[in-house]
Amino acid sequence: MAEAKYVFVTGGVTSSLGKGIISASLAKLLQARGYSVTIQKLDPYINVDPGTLNPYEHGECYVTIDGAETDLDLGHYERFLNVPTSQANNITTGRIYQTVIEKERRGDYLGKTVQVIPHITDEIKRRIKLVGSRNKFDIVITEIGGTVGDIESLPYIESVRQLKWELGSQNCIVIHLTLVPYLSASAELKTKPTQHSVKSLLEAGIQPEILVLRTEKNITGDIKRKVALFCNVEVDAVIESVDVSTIYEVPLKMLEEKLDQTVLRKLALPVSKEPPLSEWREFLKRLKNPKHFIRVGLVGKYVELPDAYKSIAESFIQSGAVNECEIKVEYIQSEDITNENVNELLRDMKGILVAPGFGSRGIEGKIISAKYARENNIPFLGICLGMQCAVIEFARNVMHLNGAHSTEINQKTRFPVIDLMEEQKSVTDKGGTMRLGSYKCTISKNSLAYKIYGKSEVIERHRHRYEFNNRFYDDFKKNGMIPVGVNPDSNLVEMVEIPAHKWFIGVQFHPEYSSTVINPHPLFVNFIKACIN
Ligand code: GLN
């Protein structure tokens, strides 16, 4: 089989132009044309992974099946492609340096001065090529985080320059994404920032093959010709990426702009006939023509930055489309919720989701929200910490275990209904040491969860240190909160529900990580259905 071909996606002018969405959209189109594609994200920061970052810094931490804590862009890749990613799909500068320094200590470079070039760049290139060769992909799309010109991304840009040279022009291309701002005072779109940005790439030795221009207004043929002329690219390799109402429309826009065809031509790969993308179009049709409208409350403590709950927000969009329902997610700061104002804050919500999280800030507000949902028979989905809060609430108010808590928050509680997992007790390092990635969950036959999944064995992704304390298992069951999902190997409780309630489910795992456009997660789909009824 032929070697994989490589497409690099860089960004210029500003950050947040949507390199992740462009990469995912291109991958989607190439996949629809029959190519096997994967996407990789290179992050220039020095953390080994984003697991130790506060969500306010970098948005949600996305978790892969193999338990890697990764950049949220990997979530977009999975949602678009419906193909799982892994640790190898996200690389940080921290991880590169860690590997090189370990090799140095082992003596692998004995006698040599270890330097950015070639040692760091070699390690970057090794990891880029590894994704392509390991799973025999036709095309690897590698997105480089940050903006061209950043000090931190220099070794990555240099690695791309070397790879272009080593692999040859038909095996390796660069797409550069820039901003074409609109100046309303002069009613003009401006290309100068793009020209400058391409100049900085050229200074680093890279001539991009394709330019994607992010813009608020449609770009004229004249502008495309001007950019092509100044930046040494072909006119049809200047692609417009105009603002659209949903990210899920971007693949169709890129198809119109022939981004996929241009890429295939540059890589000397055959262009088959245009893919119908029927499932995708059907999804968009449902998304844009809702028959219902509901408000759902998302109770969390990082609500000022919606990116902190990216996968949950996208799961709502996907499950909303299935149910032909427009969902307005109301982000509610859990710190603000009190017994006095909870009714005012939550009464218009058709459903309540209590979000994952860590630490004590805002915890009582989450517990109050779970109580409100339980007492008012409002559909409730508690995810990870959200489930733990529902368990604490039930213990306190139904089982009368006064002061019941999680030992994450109160180590001295008399009723530690949520407690540290046994294997976590000796763990001191914070990075990459939680219960991470996929674990099995066996579901009881007569439960709501069983009805929803339609099977008794599922696999779901995790990211937590604390768990339901099995010492209280029978008590909960007796009082009407049933642990309906359990891990068959460790006996850890994975799901609880209250059969007397209309729809009340808490899950220790994260269904939001595995919800995709083609396969929206059944828990979300059914939760929304219950909210509509
Ligand atoms: N803080 C809780 C734990 O570690 C929940 C984690 C989460 O919500 N992802 O178990």
Coordinates of C-alpha atoms and ligand atoms in Angstrom, one line a residue:
M1 CA 0.0 0.0 0.0
A2 CA 1.1 3.5 -0.7
E3 CA 2.4 5.8 2.0
A4 CA 0.0 8.2 3.6
K5 CA -0.1 11.8 2.2
Y6 CA 0.0 14.7 4.5
V7 CA -2.0 17.9 4.6
F8 CA -1.0 20.6 7.1
V9 CA -3.3 23.3 8.3
T10 CA -1.8 26.4 9.7
G11 CA -3.4 29.7 10.8
G12 CA -2.5 33.3 10.4
V13 CA -3.6 36.8 11.4
T14 CA -5.6 35.9 14.5
S15 CA -6.4 32.8 16.5
S16 CA -9.9 31.3 16.7
L17 CA -10.4 31.3 12.9
G18 CA -11.7 27.8 13.0
K19 CA -8.8 25.7 11.8
G20 CA -10.3 22.7 13.6
I21 CA -13.6 23.0 11.8
I22 CA -11.9 23.5 8.4
S23 CA -9.7 20.4 9.1
A24 CA -12.7 18.4 10.2
S25 CA -14.8 19.5 7.2
L26 CA -12.0 18.7 4.7
A27 CA -11.6 15.3 6.4
K28 CA -15.3 14.7 6.1
L29 CA -15.3 15.5 2.4
L30 CA -12.3 13.3 1.7
Q31 CA -13.8 10.5 3.7
A32 CA -17.0 10.9 1.7
R33 CA -14.9 10.5 -1.5
G34 CA -13.7 7.1 -0.2
Y35 CA -10.4 8.0 1.4
S36 CA -9.4 6.9 4.8
V37 CA -8.5 10.0 6.7
T38 CA -7.4 10.9 10.2
I39 CA -6.7 14.3 11.8
Q40 CA -4.1 15.2 14.3
K41 CA -3.7 18.3 16.4
L42 CA -0.3 19.7 17.4
D43 CA -0.5 22.0 20.4
P44 CA 2.4 24.3 21.1
Y45 CA 2.0 24.6 24.8
I46 CA 4.3 23.0 27.3
N47 CA 1.7 21.0 29.3
V48 CA 2.1 17.3 28.5
D49 CA -1.7 17.2 27.9
P50 CA -4.5 19.6 28.5
G51 CA -5.8 17.5 31.4
T52 CA -4.3 19.8 34.0
L53 CA -5.6 23.0 32.4
N54 CA -8.5 24.9 33.8
P55 CA -11.3 24.9 31.2
Y56 CA -11.2 28.7 31.3
E57 CA -7.7 28.5 29.7
H58 CA -8.4 26.2 26.8
G59 CA -12.0 25.1 26.8
E60 CA -13.1 21.6 27.4
C61 CA -10.7 18.7 27.9
Y62 CA -11.8 16.0 25.5
V63 CA -11.2 12.3 26.3
T64 CA -10.5 9.6 23.8
I65 CA -11.4 5.9 24.0
D66 CA -7.9 5.0 25.0
G67 CA -8.0 7.5 27.8
A68 CA -6.0 10.4 26.4
E69 CA -6.9 13.8 27.7
T70 CA -6.8 16.0 24.6
D71 CA -7.7 19.2 22.9
L72 CA -11.3 19.9 22.2
D73 CA -10.7 19.9 18.5
L74 CA -10.5 16.2 18.6
G75 CA -14.1 16.3 19.6
H76 CA -14.9 18.0 16.4
Y77 CA -12.9 15.4 14.4
E78 CA -14.9 12.6 16.0
R79 CA -18.3 14.4 15.6
F80 CA -17.6 15.0 11.9
L81 CA -15.9 11.8 10.9
N82 CA -17.6 9.3 13.2
V83 CA -14.2 7.6 13.7
P84 CA -12.5 7.4 17.0
T85 CA -9.2 9.3 17.7
S86 CA -6.5 8.3 20.1
Q87 CA -3.6 9.6 22.1
A88 CA -1.5 9.8 18.9
N89 CA -3.9 12.3 17.5
N90 CA -2.9 15.1 19.9
I91 CA 0.7 16.1 20.5
T92 CA 1.9 18.9 22.7
T93 CA 5.3 20.5 23.0
G94 CA 5.4 19.1 26.6
R95 CA 5.0 15.6 25.3
I96 CA 7.7 16.1 22.6
Y97 CA 10.2 17.5 25.0
Q98 CA 9.4 14.8 27.6
T99 CA 10.2 12.1 25.0
V100 CA 13.4 13.8 23.9
I101 CA 14.7 14.4 27.4
E102 CA 13.9 10.8 28.4
K103 CA 15.9 9.6 25.4
E104 CA 18.7 11.9 26.4
R105 CA 18.8 10.5 29.9
R106 CA 18.8 6.9 28.6
G107 CA 21.8 7.8 26.5
D108 CA 20.2 7.5 23.1
Y109 CA 22.0 10.6 21.9
L110 CA 25.2 9.9 23.8
G111 CA 28.0 12.3 22.8
K112 CA 25.7 14.7 21.0
T113 CA 24.4 18.1 21.9
V114 CA 20.6 17.8 22.0
Q115 CA 19.0 20.7 20.0
V116 CA 15.7 21.9 18.7
I117 CA 16.9 21.1 15.2
P118 CA 17.3 18.2 14.6
H119 CA 16.2 16.4 17.8
I120 CA 13.0 18.2 18.6
T121 CA 12.0 18.5 15.0
D122 CA 12.8 14.8 14.4
E123 CA 10.6 13.8 17.3
I124 CA 7.8 16.0 15.9
K125 CA 8.1 14.4 12.4
R126 CA 8.3 10.9 13.9
R127 CA 5.0 11.5 15.7
I128 CA 3.3 13.0 12.6
K129 CA 4.3 10.1 10.4
L130 CA 3.4 7.5 13.1
V131 CA -0.4 8.3 12.8
G132 CA -0.3 7.7 9.1
S133 CA 1.7 4.5 9.1
R134 CA 0.2 2.8 12.2
N135 CA -3.4 2.7 10.9
K136 CA -2.6 2.8 7.2
F137 CA -4.5 6.0 6.4
D138 CA -4.5 7.5 2.9
I139 CA -4.4 11.0 4.1
V140 CA -3.4 12.6 7.4
I141 CA -4.5 16.1 8.1
T142 CA -2.4 17.8 10.8
E143 CA -3.6 21.0 12.3
I144 CA -1.0 23.2 13.9
G145 CA -2.3 25.1 16.9
G146 CA -1.5 28.7 17.5
T147 CA -0.8 31.4 14.8
V148 CA 2.2 31.5 12.4
G149 CA 4.8 33.8 13.9
D150 CA 4.3 32.6 17.5
I151 CA 7.6 31.7 19.1
E152 CA 6.1 28.5 20.4
S153 CA 5.0 27.1 17.1
L154 CA 8.4 27.6 15.3
P155 CA 9.6 24.0 15.8
Y156 CA 6.4 22.7 14.3
I157 CA 6.6 25.1 11.3
E158 CA 10.2 24.0 10.8
S159 CA 9.2 20.4 10.9
V160 CA 6.6 21.0 8.2
R161 CA 9.2 22.7 6.1
Q162 CA 11.5 19.7 6.4
L163 CA 8.7 17.2 5.7
K164 CA 7.6 19.1 2.6
W165 CA 11.2 18.7 1.3
E166 CA 11.6 15.1 2.4
L167 CA 8.2 13.8 1.1
G168 CA 7.9 15.9 -2.1
S169 CA 5.3 18.3 -3.3
Q170 CA 2.7 15.6 -4.3
N171 CA 2.8 14.0 -0.9
C172 CA 2.7 16.9 1.4
I173 CA 0.8 20.2 1.2
V174 CA 0.0 23.2 3.4
I175 CA -3.3 24.9 3.7
H176 CA -3.0 28.3 5.4
L177 CA -6.1 29.8 7.0
T178 CA -6.3 33.6 7.4
L179 CA -8.7 36.4 8.1
V180 CA -10.0 38.8 5.5
P181 CA -11.5 41.6 7.6
Y182 CA -14.3 43.8 6.4
L183 CA -13.9 47.6 7.1
S184 CA -17.3 49.0 7.3
A185 CA -16.0 52.6 7.1
S186 CA -14.7 52.1 3.6
A187 CA -17.0 49.1 2.8
E188 CA -14.1 47.0 1.8
L189 CA -12.6 43.6 2.4
K190 CA -8.9 43.8 3.2
T191 CA -6.3 41.3 2.0
K192 CA -3.2 42.9 3.5
P193 CA -3.2 40.8 6.7
T194 CA -3.3 37.7 4.5
Q195 CA -0.4 38.9 2.4
H196 CA 1.7 39.6 5.6
S197 CA 0.7 36.3 7.1
V198 CA 1.8 34.4 4.0
K199 CA 5.1 36.4 4.0
S200 CA 5.8 35.1 7.5
L201 CA 5.2 31.6 6.4
L202 CA 7.6 32.2 3.4
E203 CA 10.2 33.5 5.8
A204 CA 10.0 30.1 7.6
G205 CA 10.6 28.5 4.2
I206 CA 7.0 27.4 3.5
Q207 CA 5.0 28.2 0.4
P208 CA 1.4 27.3 1.2
E209 CA -0.5 25.5 -1.7
I210 CA -4.0 26.5 -0.6
L211 CA -5.3 29.6 1.2
V212 CA -8.6 29.5 3.0
L213 CA -9.9 33.0 3.7
R214 CA -12.2 33.4 6.6
T215 CA -14.6 36.3 6.0
E216 CA -17.9 37.8 7.1
K217 CA -18.8 38.9 3.6
N218 CA -18.5 37.0 0.3
I219 CA -15.2 37.4 -1.4
T220 CA -15.2 38.5 -5.0
G221 CA -13.3 37.0 -7.9
D222 CA -11.1 40.1 -7.9
I223 CA -10.1 39.6 -4.4
K224 CA -9.3 35.9 -5.0
R225 CA -7.1 36.9 -8.0
K226 CA -5.4 39.6 -6.0
V227 CA -4.6 37.2 -3.1
A228 CA -3.4 34.5 -5.6
L229 CA -1.1 37.0 -7.3
F230 CA 0.5 38.3 -4.1
C231 CA 0.8 35.0 -2.4
N232 CA 2.0 32.7 -5.3
V233 CA -1.0 30.4 -5.3
E234 CA -3.4 29.4 -8.1
V235 CA -6.7 31.3 -8.2
D236 CA -8.7 28.2 -7.7
A237 CA -6.6 27.4 -4.6
V238 CA -8.0 30.5 -2.9
I239 CA -11.0 29.3 -0.9
E240 CA -13.6 31.4 0.7
S241 CA -14.8 30.4 4.1
V242 CA -17.7 32.8 4.9
D243 CA -19.4 32.9 8.3
V244 CA -22.3 30.4 8.5
S245 CA -25.0 29.8 11.1
T246 CA -23.8 26.4 12.2
I247 CA -20.4 24.7 12.0
Y248 CA -22.1 21.7 10.5
E249 CA -22.7 23.7 7.3
V250 CA -18.9 24.2 6.8
P251 CA -18.4 20.9 5.0
L252 CA -21.0 21.8 2.4
K253 CA -19.5 25.2 1.9
M254 CA -16.1 23.7 1.4
L255 CA -17.6 21.3 -1.1
E256 CA -19.0 24.2 -3.0
E257 CA -15.6 25.9 -2.9
K258 CA -14.1 22.6 -4.1
L259 CA -11.5 22.5 -1.3
D260 CA -11.5 18.7 -1.4
Q261 CA -11.0 18.6 -5.2
T262 CA -8.1 21.1 -5.0
V263 CA -6.5 19.1 -2.2
L264 CA -6.8 15.8 -4.1
R265 CA -5.4 17.4 -7.3
K266 CA -2.4 18.8 -5.4
L267 CA -1.8 15.4 -3.9
A268 CA -2.1 13.8 -7.3
L269 CA -4.9 11.6 -6.1
P270 CA -8.0 10.7 -8.2
V271 CA -11.1 12.8 -7.8
S272 CA -14.2 10.6 -7.8
K273 CA -17.6 11.9 -8.6
E274 CA -19.1 14.4 -6.1
P275 CA -20.2 12.7 -2.8
P276 CA -23.9 13.0 -2.0
L277 CA -23.5 13.5 1.7
S278 CA -27.1 12.6 2.1
E279 CA -27.1 11.7 5.8
W280 CA -25.3 15.0 6.5
R281 CA -27.7 17.0 4.5
E282 CA -30.7 15.3 6.2
F283 CA -29.2 16.2 9.6
L284 CA -28.8 19.8 8.5
K285 CA -32.4 19.9 7.2
R286 CA -33.7 18.7 10.5
L287 CA -31.5 21.1 12.4
K288 CA -32.7 24.1 10.4
N289 CA -36.4 23.2 10.4
P290 CA -37.3 22.4 14.0
K291 CA -40.9 21.7 14.9
H292 CA -40.4 22.2 18.7
F293 CA -38.6 24.6 20.9
I294 CA -37.4 24.0 24.4
R295 CA -35.1 25.6 27.0
V296 CA -32.7 23.3 28.8
G297 CA -30.7 24.5 31.8
L298 CA -27.0 23.6 31.9
V299 CA -25.9 24.1 35.4
G300 CA -22.1 24.4 35.8
K301 CA -19.4 26.6 37.1
Y302 CA -17.5 27.4 33.9
V303 CA -20.6 28.8 32.1
E304 CA -18.9 32.1 31.2
L305 CA -17.0 30.2 28.5
P306 CA -19.3 27.9 26.6
D307 CA -16.3 26.1 25.1
A308 CA -15.8 24.6 28.5
Y309 CA -18.9 22.4 27.7
K310 CA -18.3 22.0 24.0
S311 CA -19.2 18.4 23.7
I312 CA -22.3 18.8 25.8
A313 CA -23.4 21.7 23.6
E314 CA -22.8 19.8 20.4
S315 CA -24.6 16.7 21.8
F316 CA -27.6 19.0 22.4
I317 CA -27.5 20.2 18.8
Q318 CA -27.3 16.6 17.4
S319 CA -30.0 15.2 19.7
G320 CA -32.1 18.3 19.0
A321 CA -31.9 17.6 15.2
V322 CA -33.0 14.0 15.7
N323 CA -36.0 15.2 17.7
E324 CA -36.6 18.1 15.3
C325 CA -36.3 20.4 18.2
E326 CA -34.5 23.7 18.6
I327 CA -32.8 23.7 22.0
K328 CA -31.9 26.9 23.7
V329 CA -29.2 25.9 26.3
E330 CA -29.4 28.3 29.2
Y331 CA -26.0 28.3 30.9
I332 CA -26.6 28.8 34.6
Q333 CA -23.8 29.6 37.0
S334 CA -24.1 27.1 39.8
E335 CA -22.5 29.5 42.3
D336 CA -25.5 31.8 41.9
I337 CA -28.1 29.1 42.7
T338 CA -29.7 29.2 46.2
N339 CA -32.8 27.5 47.7
E340 CA -34.4 30.9 47.4
N341 CA -33.9 31.7 43.7
V342 CA -33.8 28.2 42.2
N343 CA -37.4 28.3 41.2
E344 CA -37.0 31.6 39.4
L345 CA -33.8 30.4 37.7
L346 CA -35.0 26.9 36.6
R347 CA -38.8 27.1 36.3
D348 CA -38.8 27.7 32.5
M349 CA -36.4 24.8 31.8
K350 CA -37.9 21.7 30.2
G351 CA -34.9 19.8 31.3
I352 CA -31.9 20.2 33.6
L353 CA -28.4 19.0 33.0
V354 CA -25.9 19.2 35.8
A355 CA -22.4 19.3 34.3
P356 CA -19.1 17.6 35.1
G357 CA -16.6 19.5 37.2
F358 CA -14.0 19.4 39.9
G359 CA -13.7 21.0 43.3
S360 CA -16.0 22.7 45.7
R361 CA -16.9 25.9 43.9
G362 CA -20.6 26.0 43.0
I363 CA -21.2 22.5 44.4
E364 CA -24.2 23.4 46.6
G365 CA -25.9 25.1 43.6
K366 CA -25.6 21.9 41.7
I367 CA -27.0 19.9 44.5
I368 CA -30.0 22.3 44.8
S369 CA -30.6 22.0 41.0
A370 CA -30.7 18.2 41.3
K371 CA -33.2 18.5 44.2
Y372 CA -35.3 20.9 42.1
A373 CA -35.4 18.6 39.2
R374 CA -36.2 15.6 41.4
E375 CA -39.0 17.3 43.3
N376 CA -40.6 18.9 40.3
N377 CA -40.4 15.9 38.0
I378 CA -38.3 17.7 35.5
P379 CA -36.2 15.5 33.2
F380 CA -32.7 15.4 34.7
L381 CA -29.3 14.3 33.4
G382 CA -26.4 14.4 35.7
I383 CA -23.0 13.8 34.1
C384 CA -20.0 12.7 36.3
L385 CA -19.9 15.4 39.0
G386 CA -23.5 16.0 38.1
M387 CA -24.4 12.4 38.9
Q388 CA -22.4 12.7 42.1
C389 CA -24.4 15.8 43.1
A390 CA -27.7 13.9 42.5
V391 CA -26.5 11.1 44.7
I392 CA -25.5 13.5 47.5
E393 CA -28.9 15.3 47.2
F394 CA -30.8 12.1 47.4
A395 CA -28.8 10.9 50.4
R396 CA -29.4 14.1 52.3
N397 CA -33.0 14.8 51.5
V398 CA -34.6 11.4 50.8
M399 CA -32.5 9.1 53.0
H400 CA -32.0 11.7 55.7
L401 CA -28.2 11.2 55.8
N402 CA -27.5 14.7 57.1
G403 CA -24.3 16.2 55.8
A404 CA -23.8 13.5 53.2
H405 CA -21.1 14.5 50.8
S406 CA -18.3 13.6 48.4
T407 CA -15.0 13.3 50.1
E408 CA -13.6 15.4 47.3
I409 CA -15.4 18.3 49.0
N410 CA -15.6 17.2 52.6
Q411 CA -13.2 14.6 53.8
K412 CA -14.7 14.4 57.2
T413 CA -18.3 13.8 56.2
R414 CA -20.2 11.1 58.2
F415 CA -21.8 9.9 55.1
P416 CA -19.2 9.7 52.3
V417 CA -21.7 8.6 49.6
I418 CA -19.2 9.6 46.9
D419 CA -15.6 8.5 47.8
L420 CA -12.2 8.3 46.3
M421 CA -11.7 5.1 44.3
E422 CA -9.4 2.6 46.1
E423 CA -6.7 2.7 43.4
Q424 CA -6.7 6.5 43.6
K425 CA -5.7 6.6 47.2
S426 CA -2.0 6.2 46.6
V427 CA -1.9 8.5 43.6
T428 CA -0.1 11.8 44.1
D429 CA 0.6 13.1 40.5
K430 CA -2.3 15.1 39.0
G431 CA -1.6 14.6 35.3
G432 CA -3.1 11.7 33.5
T433 CA -3.9 9.7 36.6
M434 CA -7.7 9.7 36.8
R435 CA -9.9 6.8 35.7
L436 CA -9.7 7.7 32.1
G437 CA -11.1 6.3 28.8
S438 CA -13.5 3.5 28.0
Y439 CA -14.9 1.1 30.5
K440 CA -17.7 -1.4 30.2
C441 CA -21.1 -0.8 31.9
T442 CA -23.6 -3.6 32.5
I443 CA -27.2 -2.3 32.5
S444 CA -30.1 -3.9 34.5
K445 CA -32.8 -5.2 32.2
N446 CA -35.8 -3.5 33.8
S447 CA -34.3 0.0 33.8
L448 CA -35.0 3.2 31.7
A449 CA -31.4 3.1 30.7
Y450 CA -31.9 -0.4 29.2
K451 CA -34.9 0.8 27.3
I452 CA -32.8 3.8 25.9
Y453 CA -29.7 1.8 24.9
G454 CA -31.6 -1.3 23.8
K455 CA -28.9 -3.5 25.2
S456 CA -27.4 -4.5 28.5
E457 CA -23.7 -4.0 27.8
V458 CA -22.3 -0.6 26.7
I459 CA -18.9 1.1 26.7
E460 CA -18.5 4.7 27.8
R461 CA -15.7 7.1 28.4
H462 CA -14.6 8.3 31.9
R463 CA -12.7 11.0 33.6
H464 CA -12.9 11.0 37.3
R465 CA -11.3 10.0 40.6
Y466 CA -14.3 9.7 42.8
E467 CA -17.1 7.1 42.7
F468 CA -20.4 6.1 44.1
N469 CA -19.7 4.5 47.5
N470 CA -20.9 0.9 47.4
R471 CA -21.2 0.8 51.2
F472 CA -24.6 2.7 50.6
Y473 CA -25.7 0.6 47.6
D474 CA -28.5 -1.2 49.3
D475 CA -29.7 1.9 51.1
F476 CA -30.0 3.8 47.9
K477 CA -31.8 1.0 46.2
K478 CA -34.3 0.7 49.1
N479 CA -35.1 4.4 48.9
G480 CA -35.7 4.5 45.2
M481 CA -32.5 5.7 43.6
I482 CA -31.4 2.6 41.7
P483 CA -27.8 1.9 40.6
V484 CA -28.8 0.5 37.2
G485 CA -25.4 0.5 35.5
V486 CA -22.3 -1.2 37.0
N487 CA -18.9 -2.0 35.7
P488 CA -18.7 -5.8 35.5
D489 CA -15.0 -6.0 36.5
S490 CA -14.7 -3.5 39.3
N491 CA -18.3 -3.2 40.5
L492 CA -18.1 0.6 40.3
V493 CA -21.5 2.2 39.8
E494 CA -21.8 3.8 36.4
M495 CA -25.4 4.9 36.3
V496 CA -28.2 5.7 38.7
E497 CA -31.9 6.4 38.0
I498 CA -35.1 7.2 39.9
P499 CA -37.9 5.0 38.5
A500 CA -40.6 7.0 40.3
H501 CA -39.5 10.1 38.4
K502 CA -40.4 11.0 34.8
W503 CA -36.8 10.9 33.6
F504 CA -33.9 11.1 36.1
I505 CA -30.6 9.6 35.2
G506 CA -27.1 10.2 36.5
V507 CA -24.1 8.8 34.7
Q508 CA -20.5 8.6 36.1
F509 CA -19.2 8.5 32.5
H510 CA -19.4 11.1 29.7
P511 CA -21.9 10.3 27.0
E512 CA -21.1 13.7 25.4
Y513 CA -17.7 12.6 24.2
S514 CA -19.1 9.9 21.9
S515 CA -22.1 11.7 20.4
T516 CA -21.6 12.4 16.7
V517 CA -23.6 13.8 13.8
I518 CA -24.3 10.3 12.4
N519 CA -24.6 8.6 15.8
P520 CA -26.1 11.1 18.3
H521 CA -25.8 9.6 21.8
P522 CA -29.0 7.7 22.8
L523 CA -29.0 9.2 26.3
F524 CA -29.1 12.7 24.9
V525 CA -31.7 11.8 22.2
N526 CA -34.0 10.3 24.8
F527 CA -33.4 13.0 27.3
I528 CA -34.5 15.6 24.8
K529 CA -37.5 13.5 23.8
A530 CA -38.6 13.4 27.5
C531 CA -38.1 17.2 27.7
I532 CA -40.3 17.8 24.7
N533 CA -43.2 15.6 26.1
Ligands
GLN1 N1 -14.6 15.7 40.4 C1 -15.3 14.5 40.2 C2 -14.3 13.3 40.3 O1 -13.2 13.4 40.1 C3 -16.1 14.4 38.9 C4 -15.2 14.6 37.7 C5 -16.0 15.0 36.5 O2 -17.1 15.5 36.6 N2 -15.4 14.8 35.3 O3 -14.7 12.2 40.4

